[in-house]
mmCIF file of C-alpha atoms in Angstrom:
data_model
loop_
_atom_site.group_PDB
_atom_site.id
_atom_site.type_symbol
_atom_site.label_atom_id
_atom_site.label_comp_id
_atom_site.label_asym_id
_atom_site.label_seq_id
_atom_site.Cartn_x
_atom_site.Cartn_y
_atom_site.Cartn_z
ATOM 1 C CA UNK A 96 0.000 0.000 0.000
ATOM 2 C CA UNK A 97 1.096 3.422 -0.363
ATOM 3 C CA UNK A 98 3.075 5.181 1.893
ATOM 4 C CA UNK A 99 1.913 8.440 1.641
ATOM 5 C CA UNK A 100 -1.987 8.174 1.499
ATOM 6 C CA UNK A 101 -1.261 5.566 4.863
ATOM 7 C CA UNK A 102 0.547 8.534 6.631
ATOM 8 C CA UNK A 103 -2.315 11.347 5.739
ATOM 9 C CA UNK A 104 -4.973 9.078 6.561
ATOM 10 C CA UNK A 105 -3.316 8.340 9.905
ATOM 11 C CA UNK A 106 -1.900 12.046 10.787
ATOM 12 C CA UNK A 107 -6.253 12.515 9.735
ATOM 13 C CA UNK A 108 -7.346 10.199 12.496
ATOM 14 C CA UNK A 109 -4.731 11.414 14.862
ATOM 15 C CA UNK A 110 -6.446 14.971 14.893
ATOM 16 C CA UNK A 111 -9.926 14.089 14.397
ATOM 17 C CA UNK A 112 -9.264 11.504 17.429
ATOM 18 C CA UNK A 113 -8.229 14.130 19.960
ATOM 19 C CA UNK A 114 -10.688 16.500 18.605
ATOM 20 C CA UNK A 115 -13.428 14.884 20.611
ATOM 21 C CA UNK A 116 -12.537 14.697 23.887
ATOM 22 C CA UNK A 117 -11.782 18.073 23.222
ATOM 23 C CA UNK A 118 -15.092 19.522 22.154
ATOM 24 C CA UNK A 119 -16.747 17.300 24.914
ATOM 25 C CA UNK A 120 -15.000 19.778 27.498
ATOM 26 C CA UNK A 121 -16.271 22.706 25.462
ATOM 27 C CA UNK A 122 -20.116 21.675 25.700
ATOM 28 C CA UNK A 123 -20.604 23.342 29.318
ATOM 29 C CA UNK A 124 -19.850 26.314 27.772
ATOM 30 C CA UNK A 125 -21.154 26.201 24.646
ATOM 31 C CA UNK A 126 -24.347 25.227 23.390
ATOM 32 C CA UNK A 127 -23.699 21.691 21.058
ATOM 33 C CA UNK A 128 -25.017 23.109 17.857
ATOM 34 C CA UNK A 129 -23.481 26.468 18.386
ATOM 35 C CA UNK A 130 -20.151 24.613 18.843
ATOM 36 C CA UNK A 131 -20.696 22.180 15.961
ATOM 37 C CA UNK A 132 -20.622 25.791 14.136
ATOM 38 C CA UNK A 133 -17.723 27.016 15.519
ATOM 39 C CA UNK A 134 -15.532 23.885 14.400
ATOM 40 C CA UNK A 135 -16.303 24.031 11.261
ATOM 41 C CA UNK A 136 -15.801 27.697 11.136
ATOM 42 C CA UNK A 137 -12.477 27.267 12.493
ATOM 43 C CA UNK A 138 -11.623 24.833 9.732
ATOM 44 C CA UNK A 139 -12.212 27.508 7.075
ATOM 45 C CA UNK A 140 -10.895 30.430 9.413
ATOM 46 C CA UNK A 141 -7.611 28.055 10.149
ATOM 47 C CA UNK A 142 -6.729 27.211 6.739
ATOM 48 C CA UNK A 143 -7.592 30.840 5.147
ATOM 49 C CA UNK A 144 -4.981 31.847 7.078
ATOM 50 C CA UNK A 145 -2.825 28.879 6.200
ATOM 51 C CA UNK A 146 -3.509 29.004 2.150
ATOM 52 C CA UNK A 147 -2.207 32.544 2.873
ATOM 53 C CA UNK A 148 0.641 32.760 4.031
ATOM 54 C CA UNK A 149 1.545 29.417 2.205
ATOM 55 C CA UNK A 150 1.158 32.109 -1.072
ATOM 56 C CA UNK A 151 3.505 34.366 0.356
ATOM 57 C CA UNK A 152 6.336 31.804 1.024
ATOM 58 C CA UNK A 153 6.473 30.308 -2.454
ATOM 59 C CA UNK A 154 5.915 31.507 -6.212
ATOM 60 C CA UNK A 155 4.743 30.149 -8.935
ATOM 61 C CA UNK A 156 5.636 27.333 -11.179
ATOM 62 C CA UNK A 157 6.102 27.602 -14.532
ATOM 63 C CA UNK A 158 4.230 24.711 -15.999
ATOM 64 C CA UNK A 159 0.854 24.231 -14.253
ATOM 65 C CA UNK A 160 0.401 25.685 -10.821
ATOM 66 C CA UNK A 161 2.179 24.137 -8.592
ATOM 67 C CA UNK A 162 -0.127 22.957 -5.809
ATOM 68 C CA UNK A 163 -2.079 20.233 -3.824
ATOM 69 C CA UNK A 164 -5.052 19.472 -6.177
ATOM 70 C CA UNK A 165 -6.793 20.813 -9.248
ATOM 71 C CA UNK A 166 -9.461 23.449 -9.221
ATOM 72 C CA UNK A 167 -13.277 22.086 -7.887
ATOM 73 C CA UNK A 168 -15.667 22.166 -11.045
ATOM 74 C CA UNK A 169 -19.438 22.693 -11.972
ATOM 75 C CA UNK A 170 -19.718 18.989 -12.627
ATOM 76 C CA UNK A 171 -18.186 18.509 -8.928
ATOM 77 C CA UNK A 172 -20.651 20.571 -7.243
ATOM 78 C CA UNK A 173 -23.413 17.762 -6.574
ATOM 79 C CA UNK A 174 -20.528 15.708 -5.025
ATOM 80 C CA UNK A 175 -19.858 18.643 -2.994
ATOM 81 C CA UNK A 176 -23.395 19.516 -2.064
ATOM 82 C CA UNK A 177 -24.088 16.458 -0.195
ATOM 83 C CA UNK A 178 -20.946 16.003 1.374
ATOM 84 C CA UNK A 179 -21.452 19.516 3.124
ATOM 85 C CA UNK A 180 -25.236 18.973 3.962
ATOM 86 C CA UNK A 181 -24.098 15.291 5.300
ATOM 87 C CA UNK A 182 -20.559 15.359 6.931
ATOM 88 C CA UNK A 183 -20.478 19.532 7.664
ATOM 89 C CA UNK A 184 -23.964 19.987 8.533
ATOM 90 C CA UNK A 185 -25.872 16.737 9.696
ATOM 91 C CA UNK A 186 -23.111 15.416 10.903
ATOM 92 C CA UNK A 187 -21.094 17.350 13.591
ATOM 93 C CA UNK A 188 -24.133 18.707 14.918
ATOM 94 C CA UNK A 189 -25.609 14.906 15.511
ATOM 95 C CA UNK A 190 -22.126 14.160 17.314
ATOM 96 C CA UNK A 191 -22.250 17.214 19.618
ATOM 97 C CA UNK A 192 -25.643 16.685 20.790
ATOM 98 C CA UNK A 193 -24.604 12.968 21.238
ATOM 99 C CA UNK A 194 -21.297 13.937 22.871
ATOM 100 C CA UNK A 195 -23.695 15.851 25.225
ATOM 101 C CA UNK A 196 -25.054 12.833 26.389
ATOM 102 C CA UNK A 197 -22.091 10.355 27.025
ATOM 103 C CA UNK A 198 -18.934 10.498 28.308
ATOM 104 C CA UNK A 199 -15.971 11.831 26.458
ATOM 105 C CA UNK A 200 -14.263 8.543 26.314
ATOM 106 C CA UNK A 201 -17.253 6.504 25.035
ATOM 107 C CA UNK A 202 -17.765 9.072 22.178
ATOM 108 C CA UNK A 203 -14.269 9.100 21.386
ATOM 109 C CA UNK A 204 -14.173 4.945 20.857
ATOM 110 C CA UNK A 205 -17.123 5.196 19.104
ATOM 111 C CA UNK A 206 -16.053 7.292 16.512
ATOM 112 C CA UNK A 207 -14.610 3.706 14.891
ATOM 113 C CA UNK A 208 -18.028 3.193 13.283
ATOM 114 C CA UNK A 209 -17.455 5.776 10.830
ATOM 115 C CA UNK A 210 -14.689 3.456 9.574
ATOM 116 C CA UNK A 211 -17.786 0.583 8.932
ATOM 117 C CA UNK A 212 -20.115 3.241 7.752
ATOM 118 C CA UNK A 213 -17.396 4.339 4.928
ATOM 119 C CA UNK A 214 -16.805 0.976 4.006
ATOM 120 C CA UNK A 215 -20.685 -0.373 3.504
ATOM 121 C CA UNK A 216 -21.350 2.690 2.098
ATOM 122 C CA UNK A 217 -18.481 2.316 -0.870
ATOM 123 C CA UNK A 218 -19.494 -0.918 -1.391
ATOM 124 C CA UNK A 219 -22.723 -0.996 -1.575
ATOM 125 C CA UNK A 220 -23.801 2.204 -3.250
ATOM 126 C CA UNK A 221 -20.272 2.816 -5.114
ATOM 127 C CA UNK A 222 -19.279 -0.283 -5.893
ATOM 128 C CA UNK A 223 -15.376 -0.199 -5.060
ATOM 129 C CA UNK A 224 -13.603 -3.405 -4.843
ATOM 130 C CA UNK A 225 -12.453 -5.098 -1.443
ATOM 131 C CA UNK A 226 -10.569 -8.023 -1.054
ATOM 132 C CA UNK A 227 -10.579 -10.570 1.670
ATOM 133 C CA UNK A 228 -7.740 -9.044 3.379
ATOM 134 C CA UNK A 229 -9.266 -5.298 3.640
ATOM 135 C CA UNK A 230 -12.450 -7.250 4.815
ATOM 136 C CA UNK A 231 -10.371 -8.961 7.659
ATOM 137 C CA UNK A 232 -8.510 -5.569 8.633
ATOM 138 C CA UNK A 233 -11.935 -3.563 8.917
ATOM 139 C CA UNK A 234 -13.434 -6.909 10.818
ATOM 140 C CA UNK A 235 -10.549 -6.567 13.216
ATOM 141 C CA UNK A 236 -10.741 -2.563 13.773
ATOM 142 C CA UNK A 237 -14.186 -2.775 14.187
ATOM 143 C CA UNK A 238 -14.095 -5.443 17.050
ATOM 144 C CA UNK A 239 -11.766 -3.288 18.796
ATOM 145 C CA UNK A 240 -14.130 -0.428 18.426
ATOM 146 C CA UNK A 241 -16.482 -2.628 20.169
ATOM 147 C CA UNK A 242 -14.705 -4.079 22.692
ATOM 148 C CA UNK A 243 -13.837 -0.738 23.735
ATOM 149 C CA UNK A 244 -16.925 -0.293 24.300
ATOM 150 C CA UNK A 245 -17.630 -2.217 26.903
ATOM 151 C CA UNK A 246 -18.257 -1.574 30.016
ATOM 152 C CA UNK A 247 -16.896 -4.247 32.720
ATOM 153 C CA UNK A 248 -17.924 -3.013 35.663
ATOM 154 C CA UNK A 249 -21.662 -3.504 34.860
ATOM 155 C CA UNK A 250 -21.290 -6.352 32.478
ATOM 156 C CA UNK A 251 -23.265 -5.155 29.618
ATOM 157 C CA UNK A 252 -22.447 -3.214 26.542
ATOM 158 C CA UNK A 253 -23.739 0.503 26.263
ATOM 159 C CA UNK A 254 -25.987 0.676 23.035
ATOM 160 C CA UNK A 255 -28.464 3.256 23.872
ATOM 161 C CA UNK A 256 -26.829 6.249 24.962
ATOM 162 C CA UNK A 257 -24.620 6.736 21.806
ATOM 163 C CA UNK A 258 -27.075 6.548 19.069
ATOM 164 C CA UNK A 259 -26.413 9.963 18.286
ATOM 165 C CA UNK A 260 -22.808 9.565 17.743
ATOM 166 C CA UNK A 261 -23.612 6.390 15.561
ATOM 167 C CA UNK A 262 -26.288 8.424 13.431
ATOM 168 C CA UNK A 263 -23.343 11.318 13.392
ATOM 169 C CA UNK A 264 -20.679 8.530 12.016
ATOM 170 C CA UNK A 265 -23.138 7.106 9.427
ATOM 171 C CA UNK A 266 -23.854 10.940 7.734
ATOM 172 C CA UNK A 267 -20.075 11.314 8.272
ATOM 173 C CA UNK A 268 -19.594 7.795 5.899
ATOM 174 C CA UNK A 269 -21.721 9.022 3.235
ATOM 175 C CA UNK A 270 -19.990 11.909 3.304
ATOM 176 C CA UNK A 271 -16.559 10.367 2.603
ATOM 177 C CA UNK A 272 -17.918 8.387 -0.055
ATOM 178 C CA UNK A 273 -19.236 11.508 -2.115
ATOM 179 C CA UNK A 274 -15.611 13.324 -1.236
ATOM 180 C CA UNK A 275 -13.696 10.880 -2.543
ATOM 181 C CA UNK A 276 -15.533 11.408 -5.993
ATOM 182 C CA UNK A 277 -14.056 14.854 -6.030
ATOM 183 C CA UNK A 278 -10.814 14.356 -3.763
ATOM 184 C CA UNK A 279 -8.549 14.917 -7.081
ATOM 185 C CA UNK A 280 -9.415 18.256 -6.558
ATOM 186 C CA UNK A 281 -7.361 20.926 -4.381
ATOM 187 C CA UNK A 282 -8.128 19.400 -0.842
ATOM 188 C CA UNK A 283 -7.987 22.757 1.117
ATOM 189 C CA UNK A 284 -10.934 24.284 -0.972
ATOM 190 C CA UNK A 285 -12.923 21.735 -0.868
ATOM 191 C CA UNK A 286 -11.962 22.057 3.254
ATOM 192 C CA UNK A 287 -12.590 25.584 3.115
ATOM 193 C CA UNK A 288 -15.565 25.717 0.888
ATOM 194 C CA UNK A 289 -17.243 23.256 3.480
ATOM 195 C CA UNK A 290 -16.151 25.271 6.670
ATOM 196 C CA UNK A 291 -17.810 28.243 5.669
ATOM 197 C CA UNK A 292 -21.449 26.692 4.835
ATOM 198 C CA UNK A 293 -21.151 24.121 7.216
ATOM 199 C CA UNK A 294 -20.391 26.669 9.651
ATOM 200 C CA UNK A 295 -22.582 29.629 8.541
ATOM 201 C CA UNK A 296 -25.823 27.201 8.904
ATOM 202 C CA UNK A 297 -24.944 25.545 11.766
ATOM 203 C CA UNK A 298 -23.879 29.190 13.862
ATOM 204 C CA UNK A 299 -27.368 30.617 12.000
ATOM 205 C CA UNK A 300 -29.288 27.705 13.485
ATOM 206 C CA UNK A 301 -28.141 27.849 16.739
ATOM 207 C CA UNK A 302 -28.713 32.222 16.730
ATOM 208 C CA UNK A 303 -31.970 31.538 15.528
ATOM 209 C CA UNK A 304 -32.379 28.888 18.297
ATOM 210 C CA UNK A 305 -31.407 31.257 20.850
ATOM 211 C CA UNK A 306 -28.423 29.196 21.005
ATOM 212 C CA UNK A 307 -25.598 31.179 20.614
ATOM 213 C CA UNK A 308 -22.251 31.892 22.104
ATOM 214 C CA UNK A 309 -20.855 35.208 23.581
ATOM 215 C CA UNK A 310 -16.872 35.612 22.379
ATOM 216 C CA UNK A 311 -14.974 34.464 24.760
ATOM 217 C CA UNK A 312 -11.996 31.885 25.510
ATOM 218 C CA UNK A 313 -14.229 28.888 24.944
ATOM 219 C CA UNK A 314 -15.323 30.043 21.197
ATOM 220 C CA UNK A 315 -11.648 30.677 20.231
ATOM 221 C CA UNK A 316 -10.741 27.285 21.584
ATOM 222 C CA UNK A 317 -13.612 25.548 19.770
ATOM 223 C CA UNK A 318 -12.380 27.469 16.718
ATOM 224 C CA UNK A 319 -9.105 26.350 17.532
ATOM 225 C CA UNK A 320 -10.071 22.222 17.798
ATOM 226 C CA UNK A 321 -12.047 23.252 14.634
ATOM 227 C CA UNK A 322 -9.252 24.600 11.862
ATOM 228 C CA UNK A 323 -6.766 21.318 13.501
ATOM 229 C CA UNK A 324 -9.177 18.526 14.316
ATOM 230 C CA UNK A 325 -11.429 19.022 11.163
ATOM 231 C CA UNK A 326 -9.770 21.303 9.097
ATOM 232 C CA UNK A 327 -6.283 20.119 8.775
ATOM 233 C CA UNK A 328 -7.335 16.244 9.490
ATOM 234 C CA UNK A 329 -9.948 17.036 6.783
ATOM 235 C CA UNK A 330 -7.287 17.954 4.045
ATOM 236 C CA UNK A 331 -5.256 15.076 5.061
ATOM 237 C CA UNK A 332 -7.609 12.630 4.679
ATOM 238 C CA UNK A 333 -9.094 13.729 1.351
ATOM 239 C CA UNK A 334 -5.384 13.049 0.130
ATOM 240 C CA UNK A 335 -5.828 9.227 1.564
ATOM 241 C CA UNK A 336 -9.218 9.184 -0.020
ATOM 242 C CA UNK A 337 -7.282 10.102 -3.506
ATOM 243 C CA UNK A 338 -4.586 7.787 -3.069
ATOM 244 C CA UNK A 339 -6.383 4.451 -1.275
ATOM 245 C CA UNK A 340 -10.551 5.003 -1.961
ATOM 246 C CA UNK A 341 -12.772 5.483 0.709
ATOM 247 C CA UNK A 342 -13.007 1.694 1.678
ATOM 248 C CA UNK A 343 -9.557 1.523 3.117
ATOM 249 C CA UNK A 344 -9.296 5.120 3.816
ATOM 250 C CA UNK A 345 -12.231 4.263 6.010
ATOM 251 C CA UNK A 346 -10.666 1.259 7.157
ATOM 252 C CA UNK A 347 -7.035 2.795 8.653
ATOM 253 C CA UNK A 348 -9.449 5.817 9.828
ATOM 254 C CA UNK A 349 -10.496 3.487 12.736
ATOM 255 C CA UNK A 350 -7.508 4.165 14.860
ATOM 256 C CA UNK A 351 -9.171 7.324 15.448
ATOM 257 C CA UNK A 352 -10.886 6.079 18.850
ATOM 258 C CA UNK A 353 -7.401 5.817 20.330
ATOM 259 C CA UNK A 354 -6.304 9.275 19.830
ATOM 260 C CA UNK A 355 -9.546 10.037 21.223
ATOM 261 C CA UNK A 356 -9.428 8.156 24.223
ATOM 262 C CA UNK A 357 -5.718 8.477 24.895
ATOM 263 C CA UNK A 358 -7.324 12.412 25.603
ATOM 264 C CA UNK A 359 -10.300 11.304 27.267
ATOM 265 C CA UNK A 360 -7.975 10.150 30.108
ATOM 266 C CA UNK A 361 -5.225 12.875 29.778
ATOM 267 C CA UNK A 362 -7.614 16.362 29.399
ATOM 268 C CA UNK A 363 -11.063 14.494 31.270
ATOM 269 C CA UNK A 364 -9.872 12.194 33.739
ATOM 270 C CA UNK A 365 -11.359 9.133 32.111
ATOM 271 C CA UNK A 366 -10.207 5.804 33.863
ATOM 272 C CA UNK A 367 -8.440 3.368 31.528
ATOM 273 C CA UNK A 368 -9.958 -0.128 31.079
ATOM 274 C CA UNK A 369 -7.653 -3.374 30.501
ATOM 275 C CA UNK A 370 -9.861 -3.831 27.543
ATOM 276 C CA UNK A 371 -8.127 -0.874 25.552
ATOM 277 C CA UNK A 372 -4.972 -2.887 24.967
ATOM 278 C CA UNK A 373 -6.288 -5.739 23.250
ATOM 279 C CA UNK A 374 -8.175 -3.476 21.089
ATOM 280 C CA UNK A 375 -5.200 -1.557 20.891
ATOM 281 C CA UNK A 376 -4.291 -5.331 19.528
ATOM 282 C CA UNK A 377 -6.599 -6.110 17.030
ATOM 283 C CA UNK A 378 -6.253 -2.803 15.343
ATOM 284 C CA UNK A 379 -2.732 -2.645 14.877
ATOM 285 C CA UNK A 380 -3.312 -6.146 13.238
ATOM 286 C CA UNK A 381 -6.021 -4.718 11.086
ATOM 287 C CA UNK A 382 -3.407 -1.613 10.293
ATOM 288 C CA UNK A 383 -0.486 -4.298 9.513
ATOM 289 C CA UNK A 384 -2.946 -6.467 6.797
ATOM 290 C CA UNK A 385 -3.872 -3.405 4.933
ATOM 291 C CA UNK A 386 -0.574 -1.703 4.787
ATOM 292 C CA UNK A 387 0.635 -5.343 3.210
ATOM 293 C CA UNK A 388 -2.230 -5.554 0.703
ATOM 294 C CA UNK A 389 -1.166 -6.161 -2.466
ATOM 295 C CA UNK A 390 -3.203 -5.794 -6.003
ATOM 296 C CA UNK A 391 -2.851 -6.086 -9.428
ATOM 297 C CA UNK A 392 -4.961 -7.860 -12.258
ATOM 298 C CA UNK A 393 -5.097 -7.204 -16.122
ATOM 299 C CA UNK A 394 -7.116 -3.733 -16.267
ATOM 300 C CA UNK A 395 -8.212 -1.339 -19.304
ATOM 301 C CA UNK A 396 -8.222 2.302 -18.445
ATOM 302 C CA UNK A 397 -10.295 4.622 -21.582
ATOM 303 C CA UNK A 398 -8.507 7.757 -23.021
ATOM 304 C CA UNK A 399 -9.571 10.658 -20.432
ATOM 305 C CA UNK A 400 -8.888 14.124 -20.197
ATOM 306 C CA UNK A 401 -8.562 15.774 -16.926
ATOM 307 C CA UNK A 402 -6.637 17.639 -14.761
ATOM 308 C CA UNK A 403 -5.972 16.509 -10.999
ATOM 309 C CA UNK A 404 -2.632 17.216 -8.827
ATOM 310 C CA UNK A 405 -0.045 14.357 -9.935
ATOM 311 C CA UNK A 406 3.929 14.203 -9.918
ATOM 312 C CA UNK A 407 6.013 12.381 -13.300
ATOM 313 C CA UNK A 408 7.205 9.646 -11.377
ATOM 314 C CA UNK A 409 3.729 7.890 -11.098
ATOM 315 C CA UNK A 410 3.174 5.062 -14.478
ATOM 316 C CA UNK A 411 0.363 6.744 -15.739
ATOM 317 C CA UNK A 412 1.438 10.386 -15.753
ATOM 318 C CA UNK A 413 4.876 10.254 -18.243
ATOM 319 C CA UNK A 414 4.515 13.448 -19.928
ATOM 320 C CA UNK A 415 7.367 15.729 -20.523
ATOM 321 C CA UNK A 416 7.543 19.175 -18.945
ATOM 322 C CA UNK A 417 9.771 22.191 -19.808
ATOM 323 C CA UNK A 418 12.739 22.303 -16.889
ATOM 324 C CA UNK A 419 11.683 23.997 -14.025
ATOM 325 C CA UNK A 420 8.383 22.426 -13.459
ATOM 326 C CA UNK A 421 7.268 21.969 -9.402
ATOM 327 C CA UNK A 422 6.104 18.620 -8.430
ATOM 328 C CA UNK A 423 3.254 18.056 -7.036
ATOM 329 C CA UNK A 424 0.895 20.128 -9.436
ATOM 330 C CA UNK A 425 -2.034 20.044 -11.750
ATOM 331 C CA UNK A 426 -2.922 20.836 -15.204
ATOM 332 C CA UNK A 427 -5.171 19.057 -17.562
ATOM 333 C CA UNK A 428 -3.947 16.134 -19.286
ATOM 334 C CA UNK A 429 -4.124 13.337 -21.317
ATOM 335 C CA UNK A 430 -4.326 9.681 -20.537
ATOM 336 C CA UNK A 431 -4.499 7.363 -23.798
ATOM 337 C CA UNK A 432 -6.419 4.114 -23.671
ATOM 338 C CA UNK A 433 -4.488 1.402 -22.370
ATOM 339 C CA UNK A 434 -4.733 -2.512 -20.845
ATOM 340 C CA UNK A 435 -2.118 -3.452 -18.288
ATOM 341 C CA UNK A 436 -1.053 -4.926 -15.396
ATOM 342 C CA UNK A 437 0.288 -3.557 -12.556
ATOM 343 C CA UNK A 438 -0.141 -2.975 -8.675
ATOM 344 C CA UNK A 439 -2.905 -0.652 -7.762
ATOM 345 C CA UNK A 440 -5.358 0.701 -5.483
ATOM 346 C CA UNK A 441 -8.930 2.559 -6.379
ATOM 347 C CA UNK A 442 -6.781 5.818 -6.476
ATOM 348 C CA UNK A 443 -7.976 8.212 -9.002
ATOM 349 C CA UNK A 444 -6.780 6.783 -12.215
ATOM 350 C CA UNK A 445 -8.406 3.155 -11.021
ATOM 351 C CA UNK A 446 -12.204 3.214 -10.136
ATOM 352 C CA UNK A 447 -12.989 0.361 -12.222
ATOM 353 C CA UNK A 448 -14.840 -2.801 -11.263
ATOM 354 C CA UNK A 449 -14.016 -6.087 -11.104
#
């Protein structure tokens, strides 16, 4: 498997892991929809800034513009559409008013759904191909999700309390599923462009609610957890969804309870059950069988014309460049119609069936 996609997704799950304990100690300060506002408006806020002073620092390439991902698209505004109304809308505000209602560790741990969520989803309705192996790696993560979840002292497994956070996972499964048609395209737009709707309805929502916040310490930190925990672990893991699809970008997503409950006990004073090692366990197995996948079968890719963020080294982007070109970057391009066989993953350039 890929190294890079594996490290984004990862660094993605990291952040969006220790984002909810996080907003869980925000909530008796701020109203949950009010705060499911203010993270998303710190994503856009956060990587404004970012995008920037990034433009500053560097200058401009002088064949194609040198950057993360090509520009969004009419045609990709559907795609877009839903995955704001689903995973920046629906979404966080589902998980904050669930977060509201459990503790910050058992949120945290059951973030891991989204991971099965992403993966029915993409096969079901999308069609993407999983093997065996990326089967057994999202059967192992997901046991570890629920064994974290239960609870030993009282012998039973808590089911009704979360549903919330489950319902927030599932919109936040379709919503992978409908970036990753798009996630060729320049990842921090697509970030920013759903920060500022996501966040704009959500804030106006809880206004009109009577709802709001007054500006203060705790909306600057929930603006803060916002632009790194959704923003920056958003842009990170469109990149995995790009390189891997969203079944196994969904898959290695799953370590994201650990993060999250790693904080739980640090910033909430959570108490640590044995049971979080041997998930610990089972993950790291599921981790270790996807990073060895391996796949490659006789495949016929059509001529296309596009233009996505790609560097020359890659087989199917060979073109010549005048010297000075800056790698990665986009511009539109030709593929020619071709059957071959190599190693591959449903990255961009392979969303066929099988």
């Amino acid at each position: 498997m890929k190294a890079g996609p594996v490290l984004s997704v990862l660094a993605s799950a990291f952040l969006f892991g220790l984002s909810a304990p996080l907003a869980k100690l925000l909530l008796g300060r701020v109203d949950p929809v009010a705060l499911a506002g203010l993270l998303y408006a710190g994503v856009f806020i956060g990587l404004a800034a970012a995008r920037g002073a990034a433009r500053l620092l560097r200058g401009r390439g002088t064949a194609g513009r040198a950057g993360p991902g090509a520009s969004l698209e009419r045609r990709d505004l559907p795609w877009l559409a839903g995955a704001v109304l689903s995973g920046g809308i629906a979404a966080p505000i589902l998980l904050m008013l669930g977060l509201d209602r459990v503790s910050g560790l058992t949120g945290s741990l059951l973030l891991n759904f989204e991971a099965t969520a992403t993966a029915l989803i993409a096969v079901i309705l999308f069609r993407e191909n999983a093997g065996g192996r990326v089967w057994a790696a999202l059967a192992l993560m997901t046991a570890g999700g629920a064994l974290l979840s239960w609870a030993p002292a009282e012998g039973r497994l808590e089911v009704a309390g979360p549903l919330l956070v489950l319902a927030a996972m599932a919109a936040w499964g379709l919503d992978n599923n409908l970036t990753r048609q798009i996630s060729g395209k320049d990842p921090v737009s697509i970030a920013m462009i759903k920060g500022l709707v996501s966040g704009g309805v959500s804030l106006a929502l809880a206004f009109s609610l009577g709802r709001g916040f007054a500006p203060g310490p705790a909306a600057a930190a929930g603006l803060a957890v916002g632009a790194l925990g959704y923003g920056l672990s958003l842009v990170l893991f469109i990149k995995g969804l790009n390189g891997l699809g969203a079944f196994r970008t969904g898959a290695l997503f799953s370590v994201a309870p650990f993060a999250g409950a790693a904080a739980s006990v640090v910033v909430l004073g959570d108490r640590v059950e044995p049971a979080l090692l041997a998930a610990g366990a089972l993950m790291a197995a599921g981790v270790a069988l996807l990073a060895r996948e391996k796949h490659a079968h006789a495949h016929h890719h059509d001529r296309t014309v596009h233009a996505h963020a790609h560097v020359h080294s890659d087989l199917h982007h060979l073109h010549g460049h005048q010297d000075g070109t800056r790698e990665p970057h986009d511009h539109e391009h030709v593929h020619k119609a071709v059957d071959h066989v190599h190693g591959h993953w449903p990255d961009g350039d392979h969303r066929h069936g099988h």
